[in-house]
Amino acid sequence: MKHLILGNGPAGVVAAETIRKTDPTCSITLVGAEPEPPYSRMAIPYLLEENIDESGTYLRKTEGHFEKLGIELKVGRATGVDPSNKTVQFEDGSTETYDKLLIATGARPILPPIPGVDLPNVHTCWTLDDARHIAALTQKQGAHVVQLGAGFIGCIIMEALSLRGTDLTVVELGDRMVPRMMTSEAGGMIKDWVQKKGINVVTSTKIERIDLTDADRPASTESKSFLKSVIEKLTGHEDAPEPAAAYVDADEDELTVTLSSGEKIACHAVIISAGVRPNVEFLEGTGIDITDGIHTDDRMETSVPDIFAAGDVVAAPDFFTGKPFFSAIQPNAVDEARAAALNMAGRDARMHGVLPINVLDTLGLISSSFGQWEGVEGGESVELSDPERHRYISLQFDGDVLIGATSIGLTQHVGVVRGLIQGRVALGKWKDVLMKEPLRLSEAYLACAQQPGALAG
Amino acid sequence: MQKSLFIDPVKCTGCLQCEMACSYENTGTLNPSQSRIKVFNFEDQGRQVPYTCTQCDEAWCMHACPVDAIGLDKITGAKVVDDDACVGCKVCTISCPFGTINYVAETGKVQKCDLCGGDPACVKACPTDAITYVDSNWTGLDRMRQWAGRANEASL
Amino acid sequence: MAWTRKVLRVNLTDGTCTPEDLNMDWAMDYLGSRGLATKYFVEEVDATVDPLAPENKMIMATGPLTGTVASTGGRYTVITKGPLTGAIACSNSGGYFGAEMKFAGWDMIIFEGKSEKPVYLMVENETAQLRDASHLWGTSTWHTEEQIKKENQDPLIRVSSIGKAGESGVLYACIVNDLHRAAGRSGVGTVMGSKNLKAVALRGTRGLSGIHDFPAFMKVTEEKKQILAENAVTGEGLPSFGTQVLMNVINEMGALPTRNHRDVQFEKANDISAEAMAKPRESDGKAQLITNAACFGCTIGCGRISKIDKEHFTVVNKPEYWGASGGLEYEAAWALGAANGVGDLEVLQYANLICNEQGMDPISFGATIGAVMELYEIGVLDDETIGLAAPFGSAEALAELVDMTANGVGFGKEIGLGSKRLCEKYQRPELSMSVKGQEFPAYDSRAIQGMGLTYATSNRGACHLRSYTVSSEVLGIPEKTDPLTTEGKPGLVMAFQDATAAFDASGLCIFTSFAWTLADIQPQIDAACEGDWSLEKLSEVGERIWNMEKVFNLEAGLTKDDDKLPERLTTEPAKEGPAKGLVSGVPEMLPEYYELRGWDTDGKPKAETLGRLGL
C-alpha cells in the first residue's frame, strides 16, 4: 500500500504520522513544494518578531523524525493527477504513483489586480522565503511600510511588522479590522487599540496603485549583498540563494502608494495580505469538484475514489449547514488530516463538520471568534462591551444551544466555547445565566457538559 | 498502570491551596491567576469545583499546535508544553474543547497541567482529598458511578 | 519579605489614588494587618474625631501571611474609629478579598475624606480608580458584587461592599466581602457609608513572590497544616459542625445567654444547633446545611453553606433567597435565636441572610432585638411604638424587624442605633447588654468568668475575639481552667489578648489557635518575613498592639467606666445550670488585670509600660 501526500504543511504532516501510527508497514511519501523542511506558516510572524529562528518554525523538531517513521520526503510541485492510472505528475517531470492520495496542498495568497503589485519591495507574507525578504526589507528601525489587508492573517503579519519597529500603515477594504471574524463593535476596538500602539489603520479604503517614486533608480549590488547577509543570518546557512530583490535601503521610500481617498503614502515596502485561495488548479480534469476548494464528504474523500483531501485546500462540510466551507484554519486542517488519514488507512473516521475558530493577538489585545458569531435568524444573543478597558464578549444562541461567540480580552478557559458549540450542549437554565452574565462560560460548560447531575439543577 | 487526577467536587471547600501549590510548583510564586488547576465557584448551589486538564486521548491541543510545542510524557501520559518551542500563537487554547490550556500574557506562552511529572502538587496540597491521583481505570469507573448517582439525585 | 511594601492611599474628597511605600520601620514593630494598620491610623487620626466625619479614616489591611500558603492566610482587617463604640474599631474578615489585595500588590488601602457622591474603588493590580456608584447606592451587597463583576466583565473580581444598612446609618453596619464573609463588628460599614464609598473591588494577578525564605516557608507551613489536620477541633469538629458545634456545649454549661441575658440556658438550644442544621427538615426532607466551606488558604473549613426551606414563611415568595448561601455560624445563631428566645432555625437563617445581604452585624442586631423584646415584655415598648407585637420567642417579629432595620424603616431606625442608645432613649440603660456600646456575643460572663473580663477590657467593645478564653475554660486549650472561678483569669485574658493581637497582625485566622500557639505561628512568620521574628518579639508585638489600641481609646475620651459590664451580670446571679447563683467577677478581676498590664488603677498604661513597648 502506497500513500502519497501532496503538501507538507500541518495537514500533510499529521496525516502522514496518523497513517504510520495505524499502519506500521505501508509506504508513505510526503511531498512539499518548497525546498524547506516541513514548517508552519503560522509561525512565520514569530520568526519576523525574532521570537524564534527558522528552525523554530519547523513542524517537527526532532532530528530524523520523518526518517524514523519511515516517511519519505520529496520536494516537488504537482502539475497534474491521473486518477485512472493513479499517478501524479510534477513540475520537474517526475511522477509518483499512489494507492491512496491525499491532497493537502493548502492555499496561496491572492494578489489583487493593483497596478504596481509586481514591483520589487511589494511582497506577500506566506513562505519562509517571503519572510526572509521581508526581514531584510524591514531591518531598519522606522522603515515605512504599507500593508494591504487587515483580515485575520493580515493582523498577525501586522503585529510582526510593528514589533520589528516599522512605521506601518494598514489599508483595509472592509469597514473594520478582521471583518470576517469580528463584530463591528469588536473590530472597532481592535482598530482603536492598534492605533494607540502607533499603527496607522485606514478602513473602507482601497489601494489604487503602487508606483516607483523614482523609476530610473537602478538596483544596487550593495543592497543585494546586504540582503544576502540578512538571509544568511536567518537561515544559518552560508549558501543562501542570491536574492532577487533590490531596493533595501530603508532611508529611501522608493514606492508611492495611492489610496482610493486620493492620499499618497511614500514607503519602502508594501506587504499584501488580501486573502488566500486554494491550490487546486492541478486537479482540473480529474472530475473532482474544486469550486472554492476541494469538495469532500465527511470522510474527507473526494468524489474520485482513493483521493482524499485535507487542510486549507478543502471545502469540507460546514458544522452547522453541512455545505462546503473553505475555512483555512489550522486546528480544522489538522482534524481533517487525522480523519482523512484514518480513512486512507482503512479505518472509519468522520468529521462532524468544520467549525470556524480563530484566535488573534494584535499587539497584546487578544481576540477570538467561534462558529456562527453573526448569529442566526430566530436566535438570541447577548453582547457586553467595555471599550475603555478593551473587553468584549458576544454570544449567539439557537434555542438553548451556543452557536457562536466573539471575544476580546478573554484568555482563560476560552476553549470551552468550542466545547459548548461543538458538543451542541443543551444549556437549559444556564442559557439564562449566560444571557445575564456571558462571562460565566466556564461554569456553564462545567455544569452542563462535565457535571450534569451535580450542577445543572 | 497510568494514573490520573480524580476530582471530587463534593469534598472541595474552596480553600484554593491547590491553586497556590500549582502556581508555586510552576512559577515559583504564589499566584492563583497562574494556576493550571482552577476552582470554580457555584455559589447558588454551594459547590466548588476544581477543574484542570484530563490529559485526554484526543489531545486536541497537541495536534493543533503548529510548532510541535506540545508533547506526550510517555510515563505519565501528560501532554506537556515545551516552553522553548511555544510561540504563543494560542491556537491550542481555542482548540481544546475543555478549555484547560491557557495563554499567559506575562510569559507569552501557553500553560496546562503536566501532572508535575507524576507527583501532582495540587494533590499534595489538597486538605480534604478532593483531588487525588489514582489509577486511571479506577477513575473512569468511579466517575461513571458518581455521575449516575448524581443524575438519580437530580431527577428526584 | 511577605509584605508587598505598597500602600494605596485613596482620598475620597479629592478623588485621588496615590501609591506609597510601606513604612518598613513600623512593619518591623507592628507586623501587619491589625497591628500595622492601627499604627498608621493612630498616627494619622485625632482620637477625638467624630467617627462619621470625613476626618475619620478607614484602613483595609492585610498581614504578611495573607495571600500565602500558610493555612488560613486569607484574612484582612478594617481599622477605623467605630461609630457604635467611639473606640478603636478593628474588624477582621476572611473570604478571598484579603488575598486578592496582596495579589494586586498592596498591603493596605487607606481611605480618607468623603466623596461628594457615591463611588466605588476599582483596583486592578497597580491601577486604582474611583468610579461612580450612584447606580449601586441603595442596593444590597449581593447586587453590588454581581453588578461590579458584570460591568467590569470579570467574574474573578473580589468585592467588599456595604448594603443598605451601611448607607442608612445603622451603627453596626458591616462590610461584606465574597457575599457572606464580613468585617462584622463596631460599625465599620457605617464609616464606609459615611464616606459615600459603596464598594472596593479588587483584581490581582501579580501574585506573591517575595517570601523571605520560600523553601523554608513551604516546609514549615506544610508541617503546621498537619497539626491542624490532626487536632480534634480544627481537624474534625470545626469542619464537620462549624462554630455551631458550641451551641449545645455552651448551653449545657449554663453559659448560653438567653432572652437578653435573663437566663443562661435556652430550652430550644438543640433546635438551633449544628445537629439541627444537619438534620433533614420535616417540611422538605432536606437538611439546612449543604456543605462546609473554607476561606482562602484555610485547611480547616469551618464555614457553613446552607439552603433555607423554600416553604418557610419568610421566603415563600422570594426565590432570590432559595439558593445556597452562608450561615449559620454560632454567634449569629445565638444572637438571632437564644438572645431573643427564638427557636426557629429557618427564621434565624433568614435574618442571617438579610444581615449578609444588607450588611449588618447579626450579633449586635440580634442582641438589640433581645433588648427590644425585653422592653416590650415589661411594657416600655408597645405594639404601636414598634409597629408589631415583639414578645420573646417571636419568629415573626424577628423576620419583620430584620427587614425594617436593614431598610431603615419605622422602628427599625431605632434598632439600627444599637441597644445602648435604644435603652437609654427609653430610660432603661441597664437593659443594654453591651460594653462600650457594643453588644455581647454568645457566652455568659457568669458561667465563663474569663469571658466577662474579656468583654469588659476589649478595646473594641464587647467581643469574644479579642481573647477567646473559651478555648481554655471550655475546651481546655492550651490547658484547662475552671470557667466558674476568677482566679488566674486576669493573666489568662492578658495572655490571650496579646497572642490574639499577634495572630491577627500576621494575617492568619484566630481559629488556628485551637491547635496552634504563638510558637506555631512564629516560624511561619520568621520564614516569610525579613528581620528576626523570635517568639519573644512576637509576644511583644501583641502587647504593643494592645497598648496602642488602649491609648487611642483613652485619648478618645474613654475611661475606666467603659471597662464595665452591665449590672445584670454583676448583680443578678445565674438562675440555672452549673453557674447557678454566680455573678460575674469582673469588678474583682479588673484591678489585678490593670496591674498585670502595667496600667494604673484608672486603667491607664504607666509611662514605663509605654516606654518598654516603644509607644
mmCIF file of N, CA and C in Angstrom, chain A residues 14 40 42-43 46 51-52 56-62 330-331 334-335 338 357-359 361 366 368 370 411-416 418-419 429-430 440 442-443 445-447 449-457, chain B residues 7 9 33 35 38 40-45 47 49 51 54 57-58 60 63-69 84-91 93-105 109 147 150-151 154:
data_model
loop_
_atom_site.group_PDB
_atom_site.id
_atom_site.type_symbol
_atom_site.label_atom_id
_atom_site.label_comp_id
_atom_site.label_asym_id
_atom_site.label_seq_id
_atom_site.Cartn_x
_atom_site.Cartn_y
_atom_site.Cartn_z
ATOM 1 N N VAL A 14 0.547 15.734 9.779
ATOM 2 C CA VAL A 14 -0.296 14.990 10.724
ATOM 3 C C VAL A 14 -0.899 13.767 10.033
ATOM 4 N N SER A 40 5.769 25.520 9.577
ATOM 5 C CA SER A 40 4.452 26.054 9.868
ATOM 6 C C SER A 40 4.373 27.502 9.420
ATOM 7 N N MET A 42 2.075 29.413 10.139
ATOM 8 C CA MET A 42 1.583 30.181 11.285
ATOM 9 C C MET A 42 2.713 30.718 12.148
ATOM 10 N N ALA A 43 3.871 30.093 12.048
ATOM 11 C CA ALA A 43 4.976 30.523 12.914
ATOM 12 C C ALA A 43 5.781 31.655 12.285
ATOM 13 N N TYR A 46 6.172 34.920 14.088
ATOM 14 C CA TYR A 46 7.039 34.856 15.269
ATOM 15 C C TYR A 46 8.499 34.854 14.859
ATOM 16 N N ASN A 51 11.262 36.092 17.671
ATOM 17 C CA ASN A 51 10.934 35.308 18.845
ATOM 18 C C ASN A 51 11.558 33.914 18.687
ATOM 19 N N ILE A 52 11.647 33.449 17.438
ATOM 20 C CA ILE A 52 12.249 32.147 17.136
ATOM 21 C C ILE A 52 13.132 32.290 15.903
ATOM 22 N N GLY A 56 12.685 27.125 14.534
ATOM 23 C CA GLY A 56 11.512 27.200 15.410
ATOM 24 C C GLY A 56 10.209 27.084 14.651
ATOM 25 N N THR A 57 10.249 27.288 13.338
ATOM 26 C CA THR A 57 9.017 27.161 12.556
ATOM 27 C C THR A 57 8.790 25.730 12.088
ATOM 28 N N TYR A 58 9.795 24.876 12.260
ATOM 29 C CA TYR A 58 9.666 23.520 11.736
ATOM 30 C C TYR A 58 8.568 22.767 12.471
ATOM 31 N N LEU A 59 7.790 22.032 11.697
ATOM 32 C CA LEU A 59 6.648 21.334 12.286
ATOM 33 C C LEU A 59 7.088 20.213 13.212
ATOM 34 N N ARG A 60 8.222 19.617 12.895
ATOM 35 C CA ARG A 60 8.749 18.591 13.796
ATOM 36 C C ARG A 60 10.195 18.923 14.059
ATOM 37 N N LYS A 61 10.539 18.910 15.323
ATOM 38 C CA LYS A 61 11.832 19.456 15.697
ATOM 39 C C LYS A 61 12.878 18.389 16.003
ATOM 40 N N THR A 62 12.408 17.140 16.153
ATOM 41 C CA THR A 62 13.365 16.082 16.468
ATOM 42 C C THR A 62 14.149 15.701 15.211
ATOM 43 N N GLN A 330 -6.040 26.468 11.046
ATOM 44 C CA GLN A 330 -5.114 25.431 11.478
ATOM 45 C C GLN A 330 -5.731 24.242 12.215
ATOM 46 N N PRO A 331 -6.452 24.440 13.300
ATOM 47 C CA PRO A 331 -6.958 23.266 14.020
ATOM 48 C C PRO A 331 -7.912 22.436 13.161
ATOM 49 N N VAL A 334 -5.927 20.210 10.822
ATOM 50 C CA VAL A 334 -5.351 19.052 11.494
ATOM 51 C C VAL A 334 -6.411 17.992 11.782
ATOM 52 N N ASP A 335 -7.594 18.449 12.216
ATOM 53 C CA ASP A 335 -8.683 17.493 12.442
ATOM 54 C C ASP A 335 -9.032 16.756 11.146
ATOM 55 N N ARG A 338 -6.404 14.165 10.238
ATOM 56 C CA ARG A 338 -6.484 12.925 11.019
ATOM 57 C C ARG A 338 -7.620 12.046 10.515
ATOM 58 N N ILE A 357 -12.994 28.467 13.967
ATOM 59 C CA ILE A 357 -12.500 29.016 15.237
ATOM 60 C C ILE A 357 -11.230 29.803 14.957
ATOM 61 N N ASN A 358 -11.111 30.938 15.580
ATOM 62 C CA ASN A 358 -9.945 31.791 15.351
ATOM 63 C C ASN A 358 -9.533 32.480 16.627
ATOM 64 N N VAL A 359 -8.234 32.646 16.767
ATOM 65 C CA VAL A 359 -7.734 33.459 17.873
ATOM 66 C C VAL A 359 -6.655 34.367 17.321
ATOM 67 N N ASP A 361 -3.895 37.772 18.217
ATOM 68 C CA ASP A 361 -3.247 38.665 19.183
ATOM 69 C C ASP A 361 -2.744 39.880 18.420
ATOM 70 N N ILE A 366 -6.032 40.371 22.808
ATOM 71 C CA ILE A 366 -6.329 39.017 22.327
ATOM 72 C C ILE A 366 -7.816 38.895 22.013
ATOM 73 N N SER A 368 -10.940 36.450 19.916
ATOM 74 C CA SER A 368 -11.241 35.133 19.355
ATOM 75 C C SER A 368 -12.635 35.147 18.765
ATOM 76 N N PHE A 370 -15.728 32.273 17.198
ATOM 77 C CA PHE A 370 -16.128 30.867 17.094
ATOM 78 C C PHE A 370 -17.454 30.781 16.341
ATOM 79 N N THR A 411 -8.978 35.121 27.823
ATOM 80 C CA THR A 411 -7.934 34.132 27.548
ATOM 81 C C THR A 411 -8.061 32.883 28.400
ATOM 82 N N GLN A 412 -8.733 33.001 29.537
ATOM 83 C CA GLN A 412 -8.779 31.851 30.426
ATOM 84 C C GLN A 412 -9.935 30.918 30.054
ATOM 85 N N HIS A 413 -9.607 29.656 29.840
ATOM 86 C CA HIS A 413 -10.616 28.624 29.577
ATOM 87 C C HIS A 413 -11.448 28.914 28.340
ATOM 88 N N VAL A 414 -10.860 29.627 27.392
ATOM 89 C CA VAL A 414 -11.617 30.064 26.218
ATOM 90 C C VAL A 414 -12.055 28.865 25.374
ATOM 91 N N GLY A 415 -11.332 27.753 25.480
ATOM 92 C CA GLY A 415 -11.669 26.568 24.698
ATOM 93 C C GLY A 415 -13.049 26.015 24.983
ATOM 94 N N VAL A 416 -13.602 26.302 26.155
ATOM 95 C CA VAL A 416 -14.929 25.768 26.453
ATOM 96 C C VAL A 416 -15.974 26.287 25.468
ATOM 97 N N ARG A 418 -15.588 26.372 22.284
ATOM 98 C CA ARG A 418 -15.616 25.321 21.279
ATOM 99 C C ARG A 418 -16.367 24.095 21.815
ATOM 100 N N GLY A 419 -16.054 23.733 23.055
ATOM 101 C CA GLY A 419 -16.699 22.567 23.657
ATOM 102 C C GLY A 419 -18.215 22.693 23.661
ATOM 103 N N LYS A 429 -31.212 26.023 31.914
ATOM 104 C CA LYS A 429 -31.297 27.291 32.651
ATOM 105 C C LYS A 429 -29.984 28.082 32.601
ATOM 106 N N TRP A 430 -28.900 27.378 32.254
ATOM 107 C CA TRP A 430 -27.627 28.089 32.154
ATOM 108 C C TRP A 430 -27.601 29.072 30.987
ATOM 109 N N ARG A 440 -19.708 33.791 32.330
ATOM 110 C CA ARG A 440 -19.689 32.565 33.137
ATOM 111 C C ARG A 440 -19.727 31.326 32.246
ATOM 112 N N SER A 442 -17.317 29.209 31.516
ATOM 113 C CA SER A 442 -16.675 28.015 32.062
ATOM 114 C C SER A 442 -17.615 27.296 33.014
ATOM 115 N N GLU A 443 -18.289 28.068 33.846
ATOM 116 C CA GLU A 443 -19.232 27.461 34.789
ATOM 117 C C GLU A 443 -20.354 26.755 34.022
ATOM 118 N N TYR A 445 -20.200 25.528 31.093
ATOM 119 C CA TYR A 445 -19.642 24.319 30.485
ATOM 120 C C TYR A 445 -19.520 23.206 31.532
ATOM 121 N N LEU A 446 -18.945 23.567 32.675
ATOM 122 C CA LEU A 446 -18.772 22.561 33.729
ATOM 123 C C LEU A 446 -20.116 21.988 34.167
ATOM 124 N N ALA A 447 -21.067 22.879 34.344
ATOM 125 C CA ALA A 447 -22.365 22.443 34.861
ATOM 126 C C ALA A 447 -23.104 21.582 33.846
ATOM 127 N N ALA A 449 -21.823 20.213 30.760
ATOM 128 C CA ALA A 449 -21.116 19.192 29.993
ATOM 129 C C ALA A 449 -20.283 18.252 30.848
ATOM 130 N N GLN A 450 -19.844 18.733 32.017
ATOM 131 C CA GLN A 450 -18.928 17.928 32.815
ATOM 132 C C GLN A 450 -19.564 17.309 34.055
ATOM 133 N N GLN A 451 -20.463 18.026 34.681
ATOM 134 C CA GLN A 451 -21.006 17.567 35.957
ATOM 135 C C GLN A 451 -22.523 17.652 35.905
ATOM 136 N N PRO A 452 -23.140 17.061 34.906
ATOM 137 C CA PRO A 452 -24.550 17.351 34.692
ATOM 138 C C PRO A 452 -25.417 17.119 35.926
ATOM 139 N N GLY A 453 -25.220 16.025 36.598
ATOM 140 C CA GLY A 453 -26.089 15.738 37.736
ATOM 141 C C GLY A 453 -25.896 16.704 38.876
ATOM 142 N N ALA A 454 -24.617 17.024 39.121
ATOM 143 C CA ALA A 454 -24.301 17.763 40.337
ATOM 144 C C ALA A 454 -24.663 19.234 40.247
ATOM 145 N N LEU A 455 -24.564 19.816 39.058
ATOM 146 C CA LEU A 455 -24.618 21.267 38.998
ATOM 147 C C LEU A 455 -25.727 21.832 38.121
ATOM 148 N N ALA A 456 -26.416 20.990 37.413
ATOM 149 C CA ALA A 456 -27.407 21.529 36.486
ATOM 150 C C ALA A 456 -28.637 22.049 37.221
ATOM 151 N N GLY A 457 -28.984 21.418 38.319
ATOM 152 C CA GLY A 457 -30.269 21.721 38.945
ATOM 153 C C GLY A 457 -30.258 22.710 40.039
ATOM 154 N N ILE B 7 -11.074 14.165 40.623
ATOM 155 C CA ILE B 7 -11.574 15.312 41.367
ATOM 156 C C ILE B 7 -12.985 15.034 41.870
ATOM 157 N N PRO B 9 -15.772 17.066 43.587
ATOM 158 C CA PRO B 9 -16.177 18.406 43.997
ATOM 159 C C PRO B 9 -16.895 18.429 45.345
ATOM 160 N N SER B 33 -3.778 33.178 39.840
ATOM 161 C CA SER B 33 -4.146 33.522 38.464
ATOM 162 C C SER B 33 -3.264 32.789 37.458
ATOM 163 N N SER B 35 -2.368 29.552 38.084
ATOM 164 C CA SER B 35 -2.500 28.130 38.390
ATOM 165 C C SER B 35 -3.093 27.390 37.199
ATOM 166 N N LYS B 38 -8.033 25.166 38.383
ATOM 167 C CA LYS B 38 -8.851 26.319 38.751
ATOM 168 C C LYS B 38 -10.078 25.822 39.490
ATOM 169 N N PHE B 40 -13.730 26.443 40.403
ATOM 170 C CA PHE B 40 -14.890 27.242 40.018
ATOM 171 C C PHE B 40 -15.916 27.212 41.132
ATOM 172 N N ASN B 41 -16.509 28.379 41.355
ATOM 173 C CA ASN B 41 -17.458 28.512 42.446
ATOM 174 C C ASN B 41 -18.883 28.545 41.914
ATOM 175 N N PHE B 42 -19.679 27.599 42.369
ATOM 176 C CA PHE B 42 -21.096 27.603 42.022
ATOM 177 C C PHE B 42 -21.859 28.060 43.256
ATOM 178 N N GLU B 43 -21.854 29.370 43.410
ATOM 179 C CA GLU B 43 -22.363 30.000 44.619
ATOM 180 C C GLU B 43 -23.771 29.508 44.964
ATOM 181 N N ASP B 44 -24.605 29.540 43.969
ATOM 182 C CA ASP B 44 -26.004 29.257 44.184
ATOM 183 C C ASP B 44 -26.249 27.839 44.696
ATOM 184 N N GLN B 45 -25.331 26.945 44.340
ATOM 185 C CA GLN B 45 -25.504 25.560 44.765
ATOM 186 C C GLN B 45 -24.562 25.162 45.886
ATOM 187 N N ARG B 47 -21.370 24.826 45.744
ATOM 188 C CA ARG B 47 -20.381 23.857 45.268
ATOM 189 C C ARG B 47 -19.134 24.562 44.745
ATOM 190 N N VAL B 49 -15.795 23.577 42.438
ATOM 191 C CA VAL B 49 -15.377 22.515 41.521
ATOM 192 C C VAL B 49 -13.972 22.765 40.976
ATOM 193 N N TYR B 51 -10.916 22.186 38.614
ATOM 194 C CA TYR B 51 -11.003 21.773 37.212
ATOM 195 C C TYR B 51 -9.645 21.938 36.543
ATOM 196 N N THR B 54 -7.666 16.805 31.688
ATOM 197 C CA THR B 54 -7.814 15.376 31.962
ATOM 198 C C THR B 54 -6.797 14.550 31.183
ATOM 199 N N ASP B 57 -7.205 11.545 25.534
ATOM 200 C CA ASP B 57 -6.561 10.799 24.453
ATOM 201 C C ASP B 57 -6.557 11.587 23.147
ATOM 202 N N GLU B 58 -7.624 12.355 22.918
ATOM 203 C CA GLU B 58 -7.714 13.101 21.663
ATOM 204 C C GLU B 58 -6.606 14.148 21.549
ATOM 205 N N TRP B 60 -6.393 17.423 21.700
ATOM 206 C CA TRP B 60 -6.678 18.464 20.702
ATOM 207 C C TRP B 60 -5.574 19.504 20.670
ATOM 208 N N HIS B 63 -2.365 18.241 18.866
ATOM 209 C CA HIS B 63 -2.489 18.143 17.417
ATOM 210 C C HIS B 63 -2.615 19.506 16.758
ATOM 211 N N ALA B 64 -3.217 20.453 17.471
ATOM 212 C CA ALA B 64 -3.435 21.767 16.863
ATOM 213 C C ALA B 64 -2.153 22.596 16.829
ATOM 214 N N CYS B 65 -1.197 22.263 17.673
ATOM 215 C CA CYS B 65 0.000 23.108 17.782
ATOM 216 C C CYS B 65 0.756 23.141 16.455
ATOM 217 N N PRO B 66 0.998 24.339 15.935
ATOM 218 C CA PRO B 66 1.679 24.435 14.641
ATOM 219 C C PRO B 66 3.193 24.291 14.746
ATOM 220 N N VAL B 67 3.735 24.293 15.938
ATOM 221 C CA VAL B 67 5.195 24.252 16.050
ATOM 222 C C VAL B 67 5.696 23.097 16.913
ATOM 223 N N ASP B 68 4.869 22.070 17.083
ATOM 224 C CA ASP B 68 5.317 20.873 17.791
ATOM 225 C C ASP B 68 5.762 21.172 19.226
ATOM 226 N N ALA B 69 5.057 22.105 19.858
ATOM 227 C CA ALA B 69 5.484 22.524 21.195
ATOM 228 C C ALA B 69 4.778 21.757 22.305
ATOM 229 N N ASP B 84 10.242 26.308 25.326
ATOM 230 C CA ASP B 84 11.203 26.822 24.354
ATOM 231 C C ASP B 84 10.613 26.843 22.945
ATOM 232 N N ALA B 85 9.741 25.903 22.675
ATOM 233 C CA ALA B 85 9.191 25.811 21.325
ATOM 234 C C ALA B 85 7.918 26.638 21.153
ATOM 235 N N CYS B 86 7.169 26.828 22.232
ATOM 236 C CA CYS B 86 5.887 27.536 22.138
ATOM 237 C C CYS B 86 6.117 28.968 21.680
ATOM 238 N N VAL B 87 5.362 29.378 20.659
ATOM 239 C CA VAL B 87 5.487 30.757 20.178
ATOM 240 C C VAL B 87 4.340 31.636 20.677
ATOM 241 N N GLY B 88 3.442 31.041 21.419
ATOM 242 C CA GLY B 88 2.348 31.833 21.984
ATOM 243 C C GLY B 88 1.237 32.148 20.997
ATOM 244 N N CYS B 89 1.035 31.290 20.014
ATOM 245 C CA CYS B 89 0.021 31.588 18.982
ATOM 246 C C CYS B 89 -1.402 31.378 19.478
ATOM 247 N N LYS B 90 -1.564 30.611 20.548
ATOM 248 C CA LYS B 90 -2.858 30.426 21.236
ATOM 249 C C LYS B 90 -3.845 29.527 20.507
ATOM 250 N N VAL B 91 -3.423 28.928 19.409
ATOM 251 C CA VAL B 91 -4.340 28.082 18.660
ATOM 252 C C VAL B 91 -4.818 26.908 19.516
ATOM 253 N N THR B 93 -5.397 26.998 22.587
ATOM 254 C CA THR B 93 -6.369 27.436 23.604
ATOM 255 C C THR B 93 -7.789 27.441 23.065
ATOM 256 N N ILE B 94 -7.922 27.670 21.755
ATOM 257 C CA ILE B 94 -9.285 27.621 21.216
ATOM 258 C C ILE B 94 -9.619 26.234 20.692
ATOM 259 N N SER B 95 -8.600 25.381 20.573
ATOM 260 C CA SER B 95 -8.846 24.043 20.051
ATOM 261 C C SER B 95 -9.315 23.083 21.130
ATOM 262 N N CYS B 96 -8.775 23.243 22.317
ATOM 263 C CA CYS B 96 -9.138 22.339 23.419
ATOM 264 C C CYS B 96 -10.580 22.591 23.834
ATOM 265 N N PRO B 97 -11.465 21.644 23.596
ATOM 266 C CA PRO B 97 -12.877 21.887 23.904
ATOM 267 C C PRO B 97 -13.175 21.859 25.397
ATOM 268 N N PHE B 98 -12.148 21.527 26.190
ATOM 269 C CA PHE B 98 -12.332 21.537 27.644
ATOM 270 C C PHE B 98 -11.877 22.852 28.258
ATOM 271 N N GLY B 99 -11.199 23.658 27.451
ATOM 272 C CA GLY B 99 -10.747 24.953 27.952
ATOM 273 C C GLY B 99 -9.662 24.837 29.008
ATOM 274 N N THR B 100 -8.830 23.795 28.925
ATOM 275 C CA THR B 100 -7.868 23.606 30.011
ATOM 276 C C THR B 100 -6.428 23.901 29.602
ATOM 277 N N ILE B 101 -6.254 24.619 28.501
ATOM 278 C CA ILE B 101 -4.920 25.120 28.184
ATOM 279 C C ILE B 101 -5.075 26.615 27.952
ATOM 280 N N ASN B 102 -4.286 27.398 28.669
ATOM 281 C CA ASN B 102 -4.495 28.838 28.727
ATOM 282 C C ASN B 102 -3.248 29.617 28.358
ATOM 283 N N TYR B 103 -3.478 30.764 27.769
ATOM 284 C CA TYR B 103 -2.379 31.659 27.424
ATOM 285 C C TYR B 103 -2.032 32.532 28.629
ATOM 286 N N VAL B 104 -0.754 32.725 28.836
ATOM 287 C CA VAL B 104 -0.305 33.581 29.937
ATOM 288 C C VAL B 104 0.440 34.769 29.346
ATOM 289 N N ALA B 105 -0.157 35.928 29.457
ATOM 290 C CA ALA B 105 0.416 37.115 28.813
ATOM 291 C C ALA B 105 1.818 37.415 29.349
ATOM 292 N N LYS B 109 3.497 32.532 26.660
ATOM 293 C CA LYS B 109 3.383 31.101 26.324
ATOM 294 C C LYS B 109 2.035 30.588 26.821
ATOM 295 N N TRP B 147 -21.481 9.892 38.629
ATOM 296 C CA TRP B 147 -22.394 10.645 37.783
ATOM 297 C C TRP B 147 -23.772 10.024 37.798
ATOM 298 N N ARG B 150 -25.463 10.987 40.903
ATOM 299 C CA ARG B 150 -25.915 12.377 40.919
ATOM 300 C C ARG B 150 -27.104 12.575 39.992
ATOM 301 N N ALA B 151 -27.053 11.887 38.864
ATOM 302 C CA ALA B 151 -28.152 12.036 37.915
ATOM 303 C C ALA B 151 -29.450 11.562 38.565
ATOM 304 N N ALA B 154 -30.581 14.150 40.923
ATOM 305 C CA ALA B 154 -31.119 15.343 40.280
ATOM 306 C C ALA B 154 -32.518 15.123 39.732
#
